[in-house]
Short mmCIF file of C-alpha atoms in Angstrom, two decimals:
data_model
loop_
_atom_site.label_atom_id
_atom_site.label_comp_id
_atom_site.label_asym_id
_atom_site.label_seq_id
_atom_site.Cartn_x
_atom_site.Cartn_y
_atom_site.Cartn_z
CA MET A 148 -0.03 0.10 -0.04
CA ILE A 149 1.05 3.50 -0.51
CA VAL A 150 1.89 5.25 2.89
CA PRO A 151 0.08 8.51 3.36
CA MET A 152 2.36 11.55 3.71
CA LYS A 153 2.30 14.71 5.74
CA LYS A 154 3.64 17.99 4.68
CA ALA A 155 6.07 19.39 7.34
CA ALA A 156 8.03 22.56 7.71
CA VAL A 157 10.67 23.14 10.44
CA ILE A 158 11.65 26.79 11.38
CA THR A 159 14.94 27.55 13.21
CA GLN A 160 16.98 30.55 13.75
CA ALA A 161 19.32 31.17 10.80
CA LYS A 162 22.42 30.68 13.08
CA ASP A 163 21.19 27.22 14.14
CA SER A 164 20.05 25.94 10.67
CA LEU A 165 23.23 23.83 10.00
CA ASP A 166 22.92 22.20 13.35
CA ALA A 167 19.16 21.61 12.79
CA LEU A 168 19.82 20.20 9.35
CA ASN A 169 22.44 17.73 10.75
CA LYS A 170 19.89 16.51 13.36
CA LEU A 171 17.05 16.16 10.89
CA ARG A 172 19.51 14.02 8.79
CA SER A 173 20.18 11.77 11.63
CA SER A 174 16.44 11.19 12.32
CA GLY A 175 15.95 10.41 8.59
CA VAL A 176 12.25 11.09 8.43
CA LEU A 177 11.94 14.29 6.40
CA HIS A 178 11.92 14.03 2.45
CA VAL A 179 13.24 17.58 1.76
CA ARG A 180 11.52 19.91 -0.78
CA HIS A 181 13.82 22.77 -1.70
CA GLU A 182 12.38 26.28 -1.02
CA GLN A 183 14.81 27.79 -3.64
CA PRO A 184 17.29 26.15 -6.23
CA PRO A 185 20.34 24.92 -4.41
CA LYS A 186 23.39 26.56 -5.76
CA GLY A 187 26.97 26.93 -4.67
CA ARG A 188 30.58 25.96 -5.45
CA ASP A 189 30.47 22.99 -3.07
CA ILE A 190 27.35 21.74 -4.93
CA THR A 191 29.09 22.00 -8.41
CA THR A 192 32.12 20.32 -7.21
CA LEU A 193 30.34 17.39 -5.73
CA HIS A 194 28.42 16.99 -8.95
CA GLU A 195 31.52 16.88 -10.86
CA GLU A 196 33.24 14.34 -8.52
CA ILE A 197 30.10 12.17 -8.54
CA ALA A 198 29.98 12.17 -12.38
CA LEU A 199 33.85 11.14 -12.22
CA PHE A 200 32.99 8.26 -9.93
CA ASN A 201 29.99 7.04 -12.20
CA GLN A 202 32.28 7.07 -15.30
CA ALA A 203 34.94 5.16 -13.64
CA LEU A 204 32.57 2.56 -12.28
CA SER A 205 30.65 2.36 -15.40
CA ILE A 206 33.93 1.36 -17.24
CA LEU A 207 34.79 -1.15 -14.60
CA SER A 208 31.35 -2.66 -14.82
CA GLY A 209 31.97 -3.24 -18.44
CA ILE A 210 35.00 -5.37 -18.01
CA LYS A 211 34.55 -9.07 -18.26
CA ALA A 212 37.25 -10.87 -16.31
CA ALA A 213 37.64 -14.31 -14.63
CA ALA A 214 36.34 -14.50 -11.16
CA LYS A 215 39.84 -15.06 -9.66
CA GLU A 216 41.08 -12.02 -11.59
CA ALA A 217 38.35 -9.70 -10.25
CA SER A 218 38.13 -10.86 -6.85
CA GLY A 219 41.32 -9.15 -5.45
CA ARG A 220 40.49 -6.19 -3.33
CA LYS A 221 42.60 -3.16 -3.92
CA GLU A 222 42.91 -0.43 -1.17
CA VAL A 223 41.99 3.07 -2.34
CA PHE A 224 43.89 5.99 -1.01
CA ASP A 225 42.76 8.70 -3.40
CA GLY A 226 39.41 7.65 -5.07
CA LYS A 227 39.56 10.66 -7.38
CA PHE A 228 43.11 9.79 -8.58
CA VAL A 229 42.01 6.20 -9.08
CA CYS A 230 38.98 7.18 -11.09
CA ARG A 231 40.97 9.59 -13.21
CA HIS A 232 43.53 6.78 -13.96
CA ILE A 233 40.83 4.35 -14.88
CA ILE A 234 39.21 6.87 -17.30
CA ASP A 235 42.62 7.78 -18.88
CA LEU A 236 43.41 4.24 -19.39
CA TYR A 237 40.07 3.51 -20.98
CA LYS A 238 40.44 6.55 -23.23
CA ARG A 239 43.91 5.47 -24.41
CA LYS A 240 42.54 1.80 -25.10
CA GLU A 241 39.67 3.37 -27.12
CA GLN A 242 42.18 5.41 -29.14
CA LEU A 243 44.47 2.48 -29.76
CA THR A 244 41.53 0.24 -30.68
CA GLU A 245 40.19 2.79 -33.20
CA TYR A 246 43.83 3.16 -34.58
CA LEU A 247 44.09 -0.59 -34.85
CA ARG A 248 40.89 -0.80 -36.91
CA SER A 249 42.02 1.80 -39.35
CA LEU A 250 45.32 0.29 -39.70
CA SER A 251 43.93 -3.27 -40.28
CA THR A 252 41.66 -1.69 -43.10
CA LEU A 253 44.92 -0.02 -44.57
CA ILE A 254 46.82 -3.41 -44.41
CA LYS A 255 44.03 -5.16 -46.27
CA GLN A 256 43.96 -2.20 -48.89
CA TYR A 257 47.71 -2.34 -49.58
CA GLU A 258 48.35 -6.14 -49.35
CA GLU A 259 47.68 -6.48 -53.12
CA TRP A 260 50.48 -3.85 -53.79
CA GLY A 261 53.11 -5.88 -51.81
CA ASP A 262 55.66 -4.55 -49.12
CA PHE A 263 57.50 -1.32 -49.91
CA ASP A 264 58.84 1.76 -48.05
CA PRO A 265 56.91 4.86 -49.01
CA ARG A 266 60.03 7.02 -48.17
CA GLU A 267 61.80 5.54 -51.11
CA PHE A 268 59.31 7.23 -53.48
CA THR A 269 60.30 10.79 -52.01
CA GLU A 270 63.94 9.79 -52.32
CA LEU A 271 63.62 8.99 -56.00
CA ALA A 272 61.74 12.12 -56.71
CA GLY A 273 64.56 14.13 -55.18
CA LYS A 274 66.81 12.46 -57.84
CA ASN A 275 64.27 13.44 -60.68
CA ILE A 276 63.06 9.67 -60.77
CA PHE A 277 59.28 9.65 -60.47
CA ALA A 278 57.50 6.58 -59.30
CA GLY A 279 53.74 5.96 -58.51
CA LEU A 280 51.14 3.31 -57.99
CA TYR A 281 48.30 3.06 -60.52
CA GLN A 282 45.31 0.91 -61.37
CA ILE A 283 45.23 0.37 -65.11
CA PRO A 284 42.88 -1.68 -67.16
CA VAL A 285 44.74 -4.49 -69.11
CA LYS A 286 43.78 -3.09 -72.42
CA GLN A 287 45.43 0.35 -71.58
CA LEU A 288 48.68 -1.06 -70.65
CA LYS A 289 49.89 -1.17 -74.29
CA GLN A 290 49.13 2.51 -74.75
CA LEU A 291 51.65 3.77 -72.20
CA GLY A 292 54.66 5.49 -73.63
CA ASN A 293 58.17 3.87 -74.00
CA ASP A 294 59.47 6.25 -71.44
CA ILE A 295 57.54 4.70 -68.65
CA ALA A 296 58.75 1.48 -67.00
CA VAL A 297 55.88 -0.70 -65.95
CA SER A 298 55.99 -3.30 -63.10
CA LYS A 299 52.93 -5.52 -62.75
CA LEU A 300 52.19 -6.23 -59.13
CA SER A 301 48.87 -7.97 -59.16
CA VAL A 302 45.84 -8.28 -61.37
CA LYS A 303 42.32 -8.38 -60.34
CA GLY A 304 39.08 -8.38 -62.50
CA GLY A 305 40.84 -7.03 -65.54
CA ILE A 306 42.58 -4.29 -63.48
CA VAL A 307 46.37 -4.36 -63.25
CA ASN A 308 47.93 -2.80 -59.97
CA CYS A 309 51.23 -1.30 -61.49
CA LEU A 310 54.21 0.39 -60.29
CA LEU A 311 55.19 3.13 -62.94
CA VAL A 312 58.66 4.75 -62.93
CA SER A 313 59.66 7.59 -65.38
CA VAL A 314 62.36 10.19 -65.38
CA LYS A 315 59.68 12.89 -65.87
CA LYS A 316 56.43 13.45 -64.17
CA ILE A 317 53.95 10.76 -64.81
CA ASP A 318 50.50 11.97 -66.47
CA ILE A 319 48.53 9.03 -67.85
CA GLY A 320 45.18 10.31 -67.20
CA LEU A 321 44.56 8.12 -64.20
CA LYS A 322 44.54 8.99 -60.55
CA GLU A 323 47.67 8.05 -58.73
CA ILE A 324 46.99 5.65 -55.74
CA PRO A 325 47.98 7.69 -52.62
CA LEU A 326 50.96 6.22 -50.63
CA PRO A 327 50.62 5.10 -46.97
CA ARG A 328 52.67 6.57 -44.28
CA MET A 329 54.63 3.07 -43.83
CA GLY A 330 54.89 -0.01 -45.56
CA LEU A 331 53.08 -3.36 -44.93
CA SER A 332 56.01 -4.54 -42.72
CA GLY A 333 55.87 -1.40 -40.68
CA MET A 334 52.03 -1.42 -40.58
CA ARG A 335 51.97 -5.17 -39.26
CA ARG A 336 54.66 -4.16 -36.73
CA ARG A 337 52.75 -1.28 -35.33
CA CYS A 338 49.49 -3.36 -35.17
CA SER A 339 51.48 -6.08 -33.10
CA GLN A 340 52.89 -3.39 -30.75
CA ASP A 341 49.44 -1.56 -30.25
CA GLY A 342 47.71 -4.93 -29.71
CA GLN A 343 50.00 -5.70 -27.02
CA ALA A 344 49.59 -2.17 -25.59
CA VAL A 345 45.84 -2.79 -25.70
CA ARG A 346 46.20 -6.02 -23.66
CA GLY A 347 48.43 -4.33 -21.13
CA ILE A 348 45.82 -1.70 -20.55
CA GLU A 349 43.16 -4.28 -20.32
CA GLU A 350 45.12 -6.07 -17.70
CA GLN A 351 45.65 -2.82 -15.81
CA LEU A 352 41.81 -2.21 -15.86
CA ILE A 353 41.19 -5.76 -14.73
CA GLY A 354 43.57 -5.08 -11.77
CA HIS A 355 41.35 -2.21 -10.77
CA LEU A 356 38.20 -4.21 -10.48
CA GLY A 357 39.06 -4.80 -6.86
CA CYS A 358 38.50 -1.15 -6.23
CA GLN A 359 34.90 -1.24 -6.89
CA PRO A 360 33.67 -1.52 -3.33
CA ASP A 361 35.71 1.23 -2.27
CA LEU A 362 34.82 3.58 -5.10
CA ASN A 363 31.15 2.61 -4.53
CA ARG A 364 31.53 3.48 -0.89
CA ILE A 365 33.17 6.85 -1.55
CA LYS A 366 30.68 7.72 -4.23
CA SER A 367 27.81 6.92 -1.80
CA GLY A 368 29.36 9.38 0.76
CA LEU A 369 29.63 12.06 -1.86
CA GLU A 370 25.97 11.61 -2.75
CA LYS A 371 24.92 11.93 0.74
CA GLU A 372 27.26 14.97 1.16
CA LEU A 373 25.48 16.46 -2.02
CA GLU A 374 22.12 15.74 -0.58
CA PHE A 375 22.95 17.59 2.55
CA GLN A 376 24.50 20.50 0.80
CA GLU A 377 21.45 20.84 -1.63
CA ALA A 378 19.18 20.72 1.52
CA PHE A 379 21.25 23.34 3.23
CA PHE A 380 21.54 25.85 0.36
CA GLY A 381 17.86 25.01 -0.74
CA MET A 382 16.39 26.16 2.71
CA GLY A 383 14.25 29.18 2.88
CA GLN A 384 15.40 32.45 4.49
CA ALA A 385 13.18 35.07 6.31
CA GLU A 386 15.20 37.60 8.11
CA GLU A 387 16.85 35.86 10.95
CA LEU A 388 14.90 32.56 10.46
CA SER A 389 15.68 29.60 8.40
CA TYR A 390 13.16 27.01 7.29
CA ILE A 391 13.20 23.71 5.66
CA SER A 392 10.14 21.85 4.43
CA GLY A 393 9.28 18.36 2.94
CA TYR A 394 7.08 15.32 3.54
CA ILE A 395 7.12 12.61 6.15
CA PRO A 396 5.15 9.43 6.58
CA PHE A 397 2.05 9.89 8.62
CA ASP A 398 3.32 7.50 11.30
CA SER A 399 6.61 9.58 11.77
CA VAL A 400 4.68 12.85 12.83
CA GLU A 401 4.91 12.12 16.59
CA LYS A 402 8.65 11.41 16.10
CA LEU A 403 9.27 14.65 14.44
CA THR A 404 7.05 16.50 16.88
CA GLN A 405 8.96 15.19 19.78
CA GLN A 406 12.39 16.19 18.31
CA ALA A 407 11.00 19.69 17.41
CA LYS A 408 10.19 20.09 21.13
CA GLN A 409 13.21 18.79 22.21
CA GLU A 410 15.33 21.09 20.02
CA GLN A 411 12.93 24.05 20.39
CA TRP A 412 12.17 24.26 16.72
CA ALA A 413 8.97 25.74 15.26
CA LEU A 414 6.95 22.93 13.39
CA ILE A 415 4.18 23.12 10.88
CA ILE A 416 2.36 19.88 9.97
CA ASP A 417 -0.17 19.98 7.14
CA GLU A 418 -2.00 17.78 4.50
CA PRO A 419 -0.44 17.69 1.02
CA GLY A 420 -2.58 19.61 -1.56
CA LEU A 421 -4.19 17.71 -4.42
CA GLU A 422 -1.89 19.70 -6.92
CA GLU A 423 1.19 18.47 -4.89
CA ASN A 424 3.09 15.34 -5.73
CA PRO A 425 4.62 13.76 -2.62
CA PRO A 426 7.19 11.04 -2.80
CA VAL A 427 5.81 7.58 -2.89
CA LEU A 428 6.51 5.16 -0.05
CA LEU A 429 5.23 1.64 -0.45
CA ARG A 430 4.76 -0.81 2.47
CA ASN A 431 3.50 -4.31 1.71
CA PRO A 432 3.47 -7.56 3.57
CA ALA A 433 6.46 -9.73 2.74
CA TRP A 434 4.47 -12.18 0.62
CA ILE A 435 3.29 -9.31 -1.63
CA SER A 436 6.81 -7.73 -1.79
CA VAL A 437 8.01 -10.68 -3.97
CA ILE A 438 6.58 -8.88 -6.97
CA LYS A 439 8.75 -5.91 -6.14
CA PRO A 440 11.69 -7.05 -8.52
CA VAL A 441 9.42 -7.16 -11.48
CA PHE A 442 8.18 -3.67 -10.78
CA LYS A 443 11.82 -2.51 -10.41
CA PHE A 444 12.80 -4.26 -13.78
CA LEU A 445 9.78 -2.65 -15.48
CA GLU A 446 10.43 0.72 -13.89
CA ILE A 447 6.72 0.83 -12.73
CA LEU A 448 5.93 2.92 -9.80
CA PRO A 449 2.41 4.32 -8.94
CA GLY A 450 1.90 8.12 -8.27
CA TYR A 451 0.88 9.34 -4.75
CA HIS A 452 -2.58 9.86 -5.86
CA GLU A 453 -2.81 6.55 -7.72
CA LEU A 454 -3.52 2.92 -6.53
CA ASP A 455 -0.95 0.42 -5.65
CA ILE A 456 -1.42 -2.46 -7.92
CA SER A 457 1.13 -4.84 -6.37
CA LEU A 458 -1.58 -7.38 -5.04
CA ALA A 459 -3.59 -7.33 -8.16
CA PHE A 460 -0.53 -7.68 -10.44
CA LEU A 461 0.86 -10.42 -8.24
CA ILE A 462 -2.23 -12.48 -8.46
CA PHE A 463 -2.52 -11.94 -12.34
CA PHE A 464 1.23 -12.62 -12.82
CA SER A 465 0.95 -15.83 -10.76
CA ILE A 466 -2.01 -17.13 -12.97
CA PHE A 467 -0.46 -16.04 -16.14
CA PHE A 468 2.71 -17.89 -15.42
CA GLY A 469 0.86 -20.92 -14.26
CA ILE A 470 -0.92 -20.98 -17.69
#
């Protein structure tokens, strides 16, 4: 069932607002509603740090490793430093992987031309000897002048891959094949080196899997601190008074009332308006709560002014599954 909520406002002197907020946080009964948009350098910094931890944890969650590799716990001394290191490793891995893909494509493209050093073409041009790679139809080979030396490298579908050499600039009406930065042997060697680098980075990332519990713990602390800072900077102000409002379960009214008397706070308890949308707190017997994981998976949660269909859905789902 959906637990009925009450609207509550706690009013204190401005000088006591921080202490009051700490005590309210300890009691854990008030779901805070901001009176003004919470802003501040600390809030911005906390958002950035939480985003950093989320990014690093997301990277680690996507790593597949054997249980024995992932089980080692690694103590974290500086969570932010570890997160940045994980993110930098992942970015480097992505860059290398992308470069390897493009390099593999180049290797396939130039395999039919054989292995050569592109620097030699530049050296020959400096000596007024011009060389270039061309794809020429077989029928046009005989039309080349006698001043051009032709070396057939490979033939595919009536097209000949040729190396042309001449003592003057070559102009045969066909586009010259652009030269790669390195030869086949160099590309293959670079592929091997970068592949080893990628595997090394993956091993380092796997070594950080043991950091996940500590990183989650630190992130949880940051989220709680963010929640507190937003509650503090979101408090209403009226001259020398500060006030914080929100919603509490109906059965927590007595607890908050007693705390307000003890701390000498002013307290206002009221019913939420129909136009308001209080947070939803569900309480069901244990035998109905078994359907909760299904609702969580489907991301279904009733609004405060709606009906809780947990019981009806459990009965329907049981019959449907039985059928």
